[in-house]
PDB file of C-alpha atoms in Angstrom:
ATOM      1  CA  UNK A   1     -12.265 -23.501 -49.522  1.00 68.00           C
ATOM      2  CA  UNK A   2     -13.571 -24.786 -46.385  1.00 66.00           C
ATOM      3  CA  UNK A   3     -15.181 -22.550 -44.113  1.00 88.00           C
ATOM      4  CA  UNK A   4     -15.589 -23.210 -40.424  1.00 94.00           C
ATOM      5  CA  UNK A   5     -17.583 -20.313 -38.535  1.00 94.00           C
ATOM      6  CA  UNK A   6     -18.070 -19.359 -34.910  1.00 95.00           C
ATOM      7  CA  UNK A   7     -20.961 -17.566 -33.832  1.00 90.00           C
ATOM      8  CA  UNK A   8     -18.964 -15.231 -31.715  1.00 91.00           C
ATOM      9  CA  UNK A   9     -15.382 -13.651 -32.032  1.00 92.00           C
ATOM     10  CA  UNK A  10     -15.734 -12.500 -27.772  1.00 95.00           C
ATOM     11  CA  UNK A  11     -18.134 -13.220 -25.835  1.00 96.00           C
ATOM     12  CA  UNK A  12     -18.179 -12.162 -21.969  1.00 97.00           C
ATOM     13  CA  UNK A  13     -20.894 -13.801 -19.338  1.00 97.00           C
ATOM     14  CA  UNK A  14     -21.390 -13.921 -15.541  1.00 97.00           C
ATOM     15  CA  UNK A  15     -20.472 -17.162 -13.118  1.00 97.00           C
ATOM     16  CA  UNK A  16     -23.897 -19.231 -13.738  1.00 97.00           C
ATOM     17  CA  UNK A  17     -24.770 -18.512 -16.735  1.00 97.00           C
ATOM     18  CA  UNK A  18     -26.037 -20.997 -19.713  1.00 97.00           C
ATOM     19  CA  UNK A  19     -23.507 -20.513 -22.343  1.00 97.00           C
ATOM     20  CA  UNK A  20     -24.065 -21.479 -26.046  1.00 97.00           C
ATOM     21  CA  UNK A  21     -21.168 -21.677 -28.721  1.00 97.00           C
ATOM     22  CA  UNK A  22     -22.045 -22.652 -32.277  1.00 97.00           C
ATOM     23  CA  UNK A  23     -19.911 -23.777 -34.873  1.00 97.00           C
ATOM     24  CA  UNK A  24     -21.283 -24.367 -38.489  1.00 97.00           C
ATOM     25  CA  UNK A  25     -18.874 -25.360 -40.903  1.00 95.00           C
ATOM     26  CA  UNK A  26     -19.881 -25.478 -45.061  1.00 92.00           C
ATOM     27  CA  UNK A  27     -18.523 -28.396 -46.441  1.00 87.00           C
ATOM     28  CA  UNK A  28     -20.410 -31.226 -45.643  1.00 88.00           C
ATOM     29  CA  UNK A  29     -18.007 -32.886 -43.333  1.00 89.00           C
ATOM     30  CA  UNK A  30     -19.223 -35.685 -40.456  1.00 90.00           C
ATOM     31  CA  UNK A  31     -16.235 -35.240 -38.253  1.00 91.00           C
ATOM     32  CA  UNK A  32     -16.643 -31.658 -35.686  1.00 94.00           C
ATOM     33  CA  UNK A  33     -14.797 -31.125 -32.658  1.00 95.00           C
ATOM     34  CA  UNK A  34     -14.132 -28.676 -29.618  1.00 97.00           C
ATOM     35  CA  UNK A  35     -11.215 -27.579 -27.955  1.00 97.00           C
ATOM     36  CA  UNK A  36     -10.328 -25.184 -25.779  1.00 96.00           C
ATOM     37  CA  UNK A  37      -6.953 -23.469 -25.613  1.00 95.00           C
ATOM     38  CA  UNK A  38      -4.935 -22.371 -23.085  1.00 93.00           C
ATOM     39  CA  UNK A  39      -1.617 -20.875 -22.794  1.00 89.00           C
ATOM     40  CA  UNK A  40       1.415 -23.299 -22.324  1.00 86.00           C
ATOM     41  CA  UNK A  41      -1.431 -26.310 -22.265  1.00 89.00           C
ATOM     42  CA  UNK A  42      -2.636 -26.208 -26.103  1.00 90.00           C
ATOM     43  CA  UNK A  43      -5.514 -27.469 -27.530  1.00 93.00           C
ATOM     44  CA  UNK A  44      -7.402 -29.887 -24.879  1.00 94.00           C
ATOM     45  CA  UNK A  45     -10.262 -31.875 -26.620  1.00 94.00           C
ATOM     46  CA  UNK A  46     -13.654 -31.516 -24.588  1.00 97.00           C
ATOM     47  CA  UNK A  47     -16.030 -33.033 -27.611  1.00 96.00           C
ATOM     48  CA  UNK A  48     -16.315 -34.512 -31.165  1.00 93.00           C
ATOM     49  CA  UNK A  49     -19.058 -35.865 -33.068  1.00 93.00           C
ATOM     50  CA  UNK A  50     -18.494 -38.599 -36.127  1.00 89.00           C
ATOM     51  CA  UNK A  51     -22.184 -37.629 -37.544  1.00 89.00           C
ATOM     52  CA  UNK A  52     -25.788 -36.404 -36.640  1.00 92.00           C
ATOM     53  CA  UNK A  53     -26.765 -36.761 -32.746  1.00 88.00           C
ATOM     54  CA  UNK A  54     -23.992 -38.575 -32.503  1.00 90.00           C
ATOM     55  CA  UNK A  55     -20.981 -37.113 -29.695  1.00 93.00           C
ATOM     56  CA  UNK A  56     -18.085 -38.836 -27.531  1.00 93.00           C
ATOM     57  CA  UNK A  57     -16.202 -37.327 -24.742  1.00 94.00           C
ATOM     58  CA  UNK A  58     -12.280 -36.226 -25.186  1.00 93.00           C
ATOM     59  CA  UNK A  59     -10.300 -35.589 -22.773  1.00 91.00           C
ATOM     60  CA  UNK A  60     -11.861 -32.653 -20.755  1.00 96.00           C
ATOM     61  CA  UNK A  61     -15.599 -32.916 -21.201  1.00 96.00           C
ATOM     62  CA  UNK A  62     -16.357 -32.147 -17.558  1.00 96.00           C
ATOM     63  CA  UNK A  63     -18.973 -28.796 -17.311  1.00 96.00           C
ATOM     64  CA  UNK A  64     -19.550 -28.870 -21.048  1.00 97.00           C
ATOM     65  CA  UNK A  65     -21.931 -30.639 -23.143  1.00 97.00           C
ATOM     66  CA  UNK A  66     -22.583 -31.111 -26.547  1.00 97.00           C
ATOM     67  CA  UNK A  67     -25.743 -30.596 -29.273  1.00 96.00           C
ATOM     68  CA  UNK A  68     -24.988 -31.685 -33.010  1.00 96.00           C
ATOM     69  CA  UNK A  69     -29.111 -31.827 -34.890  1.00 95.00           C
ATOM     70  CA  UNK A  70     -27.721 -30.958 -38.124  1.00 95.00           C
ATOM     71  CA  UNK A  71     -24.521 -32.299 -39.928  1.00 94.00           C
ATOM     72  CA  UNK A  72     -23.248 -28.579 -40.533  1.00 95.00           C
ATOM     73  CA  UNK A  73     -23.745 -27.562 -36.896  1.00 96.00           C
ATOM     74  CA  UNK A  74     -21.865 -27.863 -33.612  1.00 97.00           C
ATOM     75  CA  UNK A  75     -23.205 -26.754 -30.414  1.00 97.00           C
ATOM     76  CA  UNK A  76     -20.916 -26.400 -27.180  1.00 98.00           C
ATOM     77  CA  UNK A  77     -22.834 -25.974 -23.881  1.00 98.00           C
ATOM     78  CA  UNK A  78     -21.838 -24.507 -20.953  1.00 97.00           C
ATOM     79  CA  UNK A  79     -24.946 -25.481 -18.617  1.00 94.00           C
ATOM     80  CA  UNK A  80     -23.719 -23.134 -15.716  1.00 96.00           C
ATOM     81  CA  UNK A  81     -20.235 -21.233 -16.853  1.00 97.00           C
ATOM     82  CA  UNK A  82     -17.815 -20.590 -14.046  1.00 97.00           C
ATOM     83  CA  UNK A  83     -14.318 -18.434 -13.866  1.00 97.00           C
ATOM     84  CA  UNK A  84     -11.909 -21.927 -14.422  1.00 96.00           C
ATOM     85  CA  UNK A  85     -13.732 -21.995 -18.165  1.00 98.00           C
ATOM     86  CA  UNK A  86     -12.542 -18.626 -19.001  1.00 98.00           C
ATOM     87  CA  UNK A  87     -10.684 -19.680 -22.136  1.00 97.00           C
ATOM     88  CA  UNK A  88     -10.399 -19.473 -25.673  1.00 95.00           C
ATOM     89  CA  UNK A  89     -12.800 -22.026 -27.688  1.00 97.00           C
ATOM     90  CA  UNK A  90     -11.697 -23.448 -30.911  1.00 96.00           C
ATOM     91  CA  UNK A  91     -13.985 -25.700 -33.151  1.00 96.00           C
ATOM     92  CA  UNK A  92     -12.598 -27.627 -36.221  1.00 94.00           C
ATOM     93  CA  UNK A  93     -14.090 -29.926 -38.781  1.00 92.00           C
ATOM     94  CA  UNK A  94     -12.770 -33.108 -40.961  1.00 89.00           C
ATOM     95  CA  UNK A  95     -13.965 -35.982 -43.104  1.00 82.00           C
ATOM     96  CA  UNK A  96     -13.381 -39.354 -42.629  1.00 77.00           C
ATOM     97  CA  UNK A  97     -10.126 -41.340 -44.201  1.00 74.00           C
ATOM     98  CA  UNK A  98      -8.640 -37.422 -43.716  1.00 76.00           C
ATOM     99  CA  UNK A  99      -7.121 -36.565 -40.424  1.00 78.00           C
ATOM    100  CA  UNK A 100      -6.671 -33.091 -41.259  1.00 83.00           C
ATOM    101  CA  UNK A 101      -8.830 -30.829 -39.263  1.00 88.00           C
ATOM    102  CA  UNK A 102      -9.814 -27.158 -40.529  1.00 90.00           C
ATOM    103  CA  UNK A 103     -10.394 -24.730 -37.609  1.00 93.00           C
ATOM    104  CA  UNK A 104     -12.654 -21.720 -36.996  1.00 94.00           C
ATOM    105  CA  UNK A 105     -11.604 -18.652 -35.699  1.00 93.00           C
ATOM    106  CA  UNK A 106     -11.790 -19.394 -32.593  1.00 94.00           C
ATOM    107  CA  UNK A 107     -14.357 -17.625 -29.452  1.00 96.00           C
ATOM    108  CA  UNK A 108     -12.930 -15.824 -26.863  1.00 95.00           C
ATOM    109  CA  UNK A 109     -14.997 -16.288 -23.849  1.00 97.00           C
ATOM    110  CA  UNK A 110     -14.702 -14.899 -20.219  1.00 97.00           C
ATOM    111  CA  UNK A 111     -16.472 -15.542 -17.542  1.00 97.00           C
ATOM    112  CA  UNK A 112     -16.444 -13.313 -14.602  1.00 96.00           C
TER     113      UNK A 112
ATOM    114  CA  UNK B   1      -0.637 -43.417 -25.744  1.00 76.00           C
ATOM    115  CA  UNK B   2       0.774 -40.696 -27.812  1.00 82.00           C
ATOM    116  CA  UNK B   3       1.934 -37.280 -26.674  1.00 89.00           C
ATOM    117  CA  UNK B   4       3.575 -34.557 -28.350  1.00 93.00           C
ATOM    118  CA  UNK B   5       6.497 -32.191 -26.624  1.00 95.00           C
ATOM    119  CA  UNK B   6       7.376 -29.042 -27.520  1.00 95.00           C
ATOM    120  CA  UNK B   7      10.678 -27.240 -26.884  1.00 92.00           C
ATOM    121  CA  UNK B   8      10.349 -23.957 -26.375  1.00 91.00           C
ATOM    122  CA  UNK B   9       7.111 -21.760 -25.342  1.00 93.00           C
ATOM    123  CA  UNK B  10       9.220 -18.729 -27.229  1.00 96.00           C
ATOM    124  CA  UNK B  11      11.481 -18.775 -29.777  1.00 97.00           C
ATOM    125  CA  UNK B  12      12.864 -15.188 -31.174  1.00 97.00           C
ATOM    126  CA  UNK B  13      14.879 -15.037 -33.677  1.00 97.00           C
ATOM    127  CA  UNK B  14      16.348 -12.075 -36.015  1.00 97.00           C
ATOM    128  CA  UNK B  15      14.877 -11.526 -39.310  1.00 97.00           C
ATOM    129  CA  UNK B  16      16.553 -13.505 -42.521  1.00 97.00           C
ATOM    130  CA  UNK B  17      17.781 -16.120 -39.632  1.00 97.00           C
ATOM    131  CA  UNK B  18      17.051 -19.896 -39.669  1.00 97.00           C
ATOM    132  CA  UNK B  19      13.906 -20.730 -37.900  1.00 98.00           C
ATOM    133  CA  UNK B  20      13.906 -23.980 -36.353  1.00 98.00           C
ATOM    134  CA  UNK B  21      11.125 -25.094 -33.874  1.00 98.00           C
ATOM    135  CA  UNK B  22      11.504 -28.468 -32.077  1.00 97.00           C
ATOM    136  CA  UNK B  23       8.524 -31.116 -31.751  1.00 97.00           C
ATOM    137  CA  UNK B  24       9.250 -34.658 -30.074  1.00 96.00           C
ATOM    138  CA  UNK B  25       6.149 -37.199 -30.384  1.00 94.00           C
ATOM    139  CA  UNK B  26       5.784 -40.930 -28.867  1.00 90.00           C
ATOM    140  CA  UNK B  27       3.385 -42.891 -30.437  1.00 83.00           C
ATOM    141  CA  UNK B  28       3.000 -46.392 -29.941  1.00 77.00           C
ATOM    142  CA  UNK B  29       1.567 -46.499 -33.825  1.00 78.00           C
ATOM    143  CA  UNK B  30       3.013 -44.995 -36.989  1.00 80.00           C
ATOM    144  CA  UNK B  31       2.386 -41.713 -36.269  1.00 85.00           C
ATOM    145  CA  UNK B  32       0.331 -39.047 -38.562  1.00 90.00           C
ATOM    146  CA  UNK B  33       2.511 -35.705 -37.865  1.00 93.00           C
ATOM    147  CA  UNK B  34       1.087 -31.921 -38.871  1.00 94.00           C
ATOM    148  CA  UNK B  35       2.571 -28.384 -37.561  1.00 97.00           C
ATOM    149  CA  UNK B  36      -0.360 -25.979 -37.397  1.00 96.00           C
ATOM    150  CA  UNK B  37      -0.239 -22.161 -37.398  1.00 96.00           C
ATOM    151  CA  UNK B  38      -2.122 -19.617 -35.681  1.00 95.00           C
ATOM    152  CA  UNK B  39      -1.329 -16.109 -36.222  1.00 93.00           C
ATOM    153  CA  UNK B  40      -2.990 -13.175 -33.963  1.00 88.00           C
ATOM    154  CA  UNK B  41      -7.300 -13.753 -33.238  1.00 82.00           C
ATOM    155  CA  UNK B  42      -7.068 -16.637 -35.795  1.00 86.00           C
ATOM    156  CA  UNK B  43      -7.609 -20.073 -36.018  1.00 89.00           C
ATOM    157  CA  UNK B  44      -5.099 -22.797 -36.631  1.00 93.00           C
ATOM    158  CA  UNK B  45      -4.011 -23.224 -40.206  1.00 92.00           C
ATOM    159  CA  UNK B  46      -2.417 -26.264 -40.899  1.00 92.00           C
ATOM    160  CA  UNK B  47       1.385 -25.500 -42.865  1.00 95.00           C
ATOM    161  CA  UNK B  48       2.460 -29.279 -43.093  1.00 95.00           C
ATOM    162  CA  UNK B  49       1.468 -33.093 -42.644  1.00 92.00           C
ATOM    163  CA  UNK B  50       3.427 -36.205 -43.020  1.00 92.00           C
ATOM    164  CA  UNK B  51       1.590 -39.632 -42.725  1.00 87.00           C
ATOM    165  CA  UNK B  52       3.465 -42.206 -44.623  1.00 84.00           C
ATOM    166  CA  UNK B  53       6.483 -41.982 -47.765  1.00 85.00           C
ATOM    167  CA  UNK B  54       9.320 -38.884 -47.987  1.00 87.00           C
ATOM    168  CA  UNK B  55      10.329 -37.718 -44.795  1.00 89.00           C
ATOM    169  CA  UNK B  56      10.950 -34.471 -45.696  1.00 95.00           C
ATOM    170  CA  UNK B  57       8.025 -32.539 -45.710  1.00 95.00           C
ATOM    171  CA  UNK B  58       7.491 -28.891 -47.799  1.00 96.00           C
ATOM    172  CA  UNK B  59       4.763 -26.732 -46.569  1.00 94.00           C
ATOM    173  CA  UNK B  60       3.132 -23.124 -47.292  1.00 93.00           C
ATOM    174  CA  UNK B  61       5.032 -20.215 -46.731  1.00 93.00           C
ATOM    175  CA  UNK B  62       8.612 -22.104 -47.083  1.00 95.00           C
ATOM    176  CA  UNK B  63       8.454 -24.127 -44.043  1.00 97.00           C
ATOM    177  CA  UNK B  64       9.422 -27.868 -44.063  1.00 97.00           C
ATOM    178  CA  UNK B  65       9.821 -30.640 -41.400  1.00 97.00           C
ATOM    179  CA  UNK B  66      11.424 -34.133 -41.389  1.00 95.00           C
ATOM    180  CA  UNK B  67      10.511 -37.049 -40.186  1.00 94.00           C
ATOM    181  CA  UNK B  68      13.115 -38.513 -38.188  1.00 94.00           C
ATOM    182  CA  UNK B  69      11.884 -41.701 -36.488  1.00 91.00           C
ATOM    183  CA  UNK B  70      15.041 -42.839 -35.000  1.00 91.00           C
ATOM    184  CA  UNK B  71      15.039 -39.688 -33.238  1.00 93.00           C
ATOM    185  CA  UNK B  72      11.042 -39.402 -32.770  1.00 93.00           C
ATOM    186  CA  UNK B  73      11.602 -35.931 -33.916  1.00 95.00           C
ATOM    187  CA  UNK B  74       9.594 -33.903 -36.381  1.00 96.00           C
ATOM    188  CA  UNK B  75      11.202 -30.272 -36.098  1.00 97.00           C
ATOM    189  CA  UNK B  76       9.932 -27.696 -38.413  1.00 98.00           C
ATOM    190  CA  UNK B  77      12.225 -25.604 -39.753  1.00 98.00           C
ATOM    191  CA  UNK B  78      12.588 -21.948 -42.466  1.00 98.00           C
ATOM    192  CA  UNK B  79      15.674 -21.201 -44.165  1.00 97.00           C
ATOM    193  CA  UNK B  80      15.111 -17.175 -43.735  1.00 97.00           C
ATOM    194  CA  UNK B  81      12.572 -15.910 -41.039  1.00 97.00           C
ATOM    195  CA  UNK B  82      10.505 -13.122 -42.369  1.00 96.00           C
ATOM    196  CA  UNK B  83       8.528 -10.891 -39.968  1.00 96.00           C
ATOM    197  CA  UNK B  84       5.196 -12.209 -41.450  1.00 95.00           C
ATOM    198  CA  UNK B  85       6.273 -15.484 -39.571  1.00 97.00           C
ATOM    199  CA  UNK B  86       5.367 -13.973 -36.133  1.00 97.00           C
ATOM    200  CA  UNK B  87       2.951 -16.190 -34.692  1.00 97.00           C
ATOM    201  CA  UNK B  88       2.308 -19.149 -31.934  1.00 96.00           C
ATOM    202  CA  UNK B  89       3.275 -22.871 -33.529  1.00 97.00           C
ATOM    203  CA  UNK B  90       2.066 -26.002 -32.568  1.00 96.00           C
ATOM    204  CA  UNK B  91       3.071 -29.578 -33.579  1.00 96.00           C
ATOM    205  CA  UNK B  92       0.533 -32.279 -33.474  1.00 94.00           C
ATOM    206  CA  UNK B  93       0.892 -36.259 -33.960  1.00 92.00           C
ATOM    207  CA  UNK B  94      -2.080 -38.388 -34.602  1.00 88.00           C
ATOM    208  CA  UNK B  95      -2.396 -42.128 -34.620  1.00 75.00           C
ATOM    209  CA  UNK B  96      -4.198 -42.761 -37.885  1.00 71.00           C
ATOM    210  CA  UNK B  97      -6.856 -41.623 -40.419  1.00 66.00           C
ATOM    211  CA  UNK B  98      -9.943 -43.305 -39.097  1.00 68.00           C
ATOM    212  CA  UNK B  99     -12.858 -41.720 -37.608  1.00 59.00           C
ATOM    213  CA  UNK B 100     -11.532 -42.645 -34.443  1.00 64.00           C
ATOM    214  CA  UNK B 101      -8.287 -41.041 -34.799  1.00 74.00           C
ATOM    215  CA  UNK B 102      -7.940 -38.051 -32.443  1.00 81.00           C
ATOM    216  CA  UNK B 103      -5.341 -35.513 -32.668  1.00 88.00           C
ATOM    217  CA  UNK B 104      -3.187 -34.596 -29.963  1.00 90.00           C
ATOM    218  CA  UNK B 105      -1.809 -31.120 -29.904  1.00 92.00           C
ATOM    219  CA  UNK B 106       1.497 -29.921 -28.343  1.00 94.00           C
ATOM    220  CA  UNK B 107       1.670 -26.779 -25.683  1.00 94.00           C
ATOM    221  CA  UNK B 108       3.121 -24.405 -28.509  1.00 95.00           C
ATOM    222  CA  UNK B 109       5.863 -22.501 -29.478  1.00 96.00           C
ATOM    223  CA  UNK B 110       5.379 -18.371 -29.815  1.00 96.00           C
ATOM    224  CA  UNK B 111       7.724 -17.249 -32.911  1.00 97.00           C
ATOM    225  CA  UNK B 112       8.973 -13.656 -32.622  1.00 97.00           C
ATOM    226  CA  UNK B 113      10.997 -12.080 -35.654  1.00 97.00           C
ATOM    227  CA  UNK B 114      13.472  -9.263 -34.384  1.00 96.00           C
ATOM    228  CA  UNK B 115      13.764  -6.577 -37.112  1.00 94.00           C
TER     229      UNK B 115
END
């Protein structure tokens, strides 16, 4: 079974703040991604990464960035969190030729 | 550029009752379709894909969609709701299987199973 896990279930940090979300996932897979979700807007894409060091923008990268050292690790960055990023953060996995993505359980953050 | 429409945020429906949840995609590609699960503090699961041959997909749990590209429909649908089925649904359409396919998530449907 693949596993995909996120560091932290809730997580709750003041306006300003450096924010760090990791995502490892066990089965050797090059293709990792971040989303957040949002109710009645889905999953938005902020990052992926096809391999090591290697990251491209999706569609909402603005105030986030992105750390992947190690193929089994995902970092999402928040380099100074503020209220409008209050969300729920999803991270998924997948391997190339396969389109199917295998999710984590997901971080609720707030930011207040 | 695709896009994937939803319709729907909340669908109830009484238990043993047909569940059917509506998903519209454009795609300017053959598309890649999936419906994805996410019951309470989870994650997404996925429940069923299509990319190419039948259009009639069967998935976990007794759900099934078809592919109807005439209608650019995908609709997922469960003969008998069961109150286990309580959860938020979301259809998805991607436009391949390459590294640099991306996969573009609708806003959701919320199931609710009446007793």
């Amino acid at each position: 079974d693949v596993k995909v896990t996120q560091s932290s279930r809730y997580l709750v940090k003041r306006t300003g703040e450096k924010v760090f979300l990791e995502c490892v996932q066990d089965m050797d897979h090059e293709n990792m991604f971040w989303y957040r979700q949002d109710p009645g807007l889905g999953l938005r894409l902020i990052y992926f990464s096809y391999d090591v060091k290697m990251k491209e923008k999706g569609d909402i990268p603005e105030g986030y960035s992105v750390s992947r050292e190690k193929k089994e690790r995902f970092s999402l960055i928040l380099e100074s969190a503020s209220t409008n990023q209050t969300s729920m953060y999803l991270c998924a996995s997948s391997i190339p030729g396969n389109v199917e993505q295998y999710f984590g359980p997901g971080t609720r953050l707030t930011v207040t | 550029a695709q896009s994937v429409t939803q319709l729907g945020s909340h669908v109830s429906v009484s238990e043993g009752a047909l569940v059917l949840l509506r998903c519209n995609y454009s795609s300017s590609v053959p598309p890649y379709l999936f419906w994805y699960v996410q019951y309470p503090n989870q994650g997404l699961q996925l429940l069923l894909k299509y990319t190419t041959g039948a259009t009639l997909v069967k998935g976990i749990n007794g759900f099934e969609a078809e592919f109807k590209k005439s209608e650019t429909s995908f609709h997922l649908t469960k003969p008998s709701a069961h109150m286990s089925d309580a959860a938020e649904y979301f259809c998805a359409v991607s436009d391949g299987d390459s590294s640099a396919s991306k996969i573009i998530f609708g806003s959701g449907t919320r199931l609710s199973i009446r007793p």
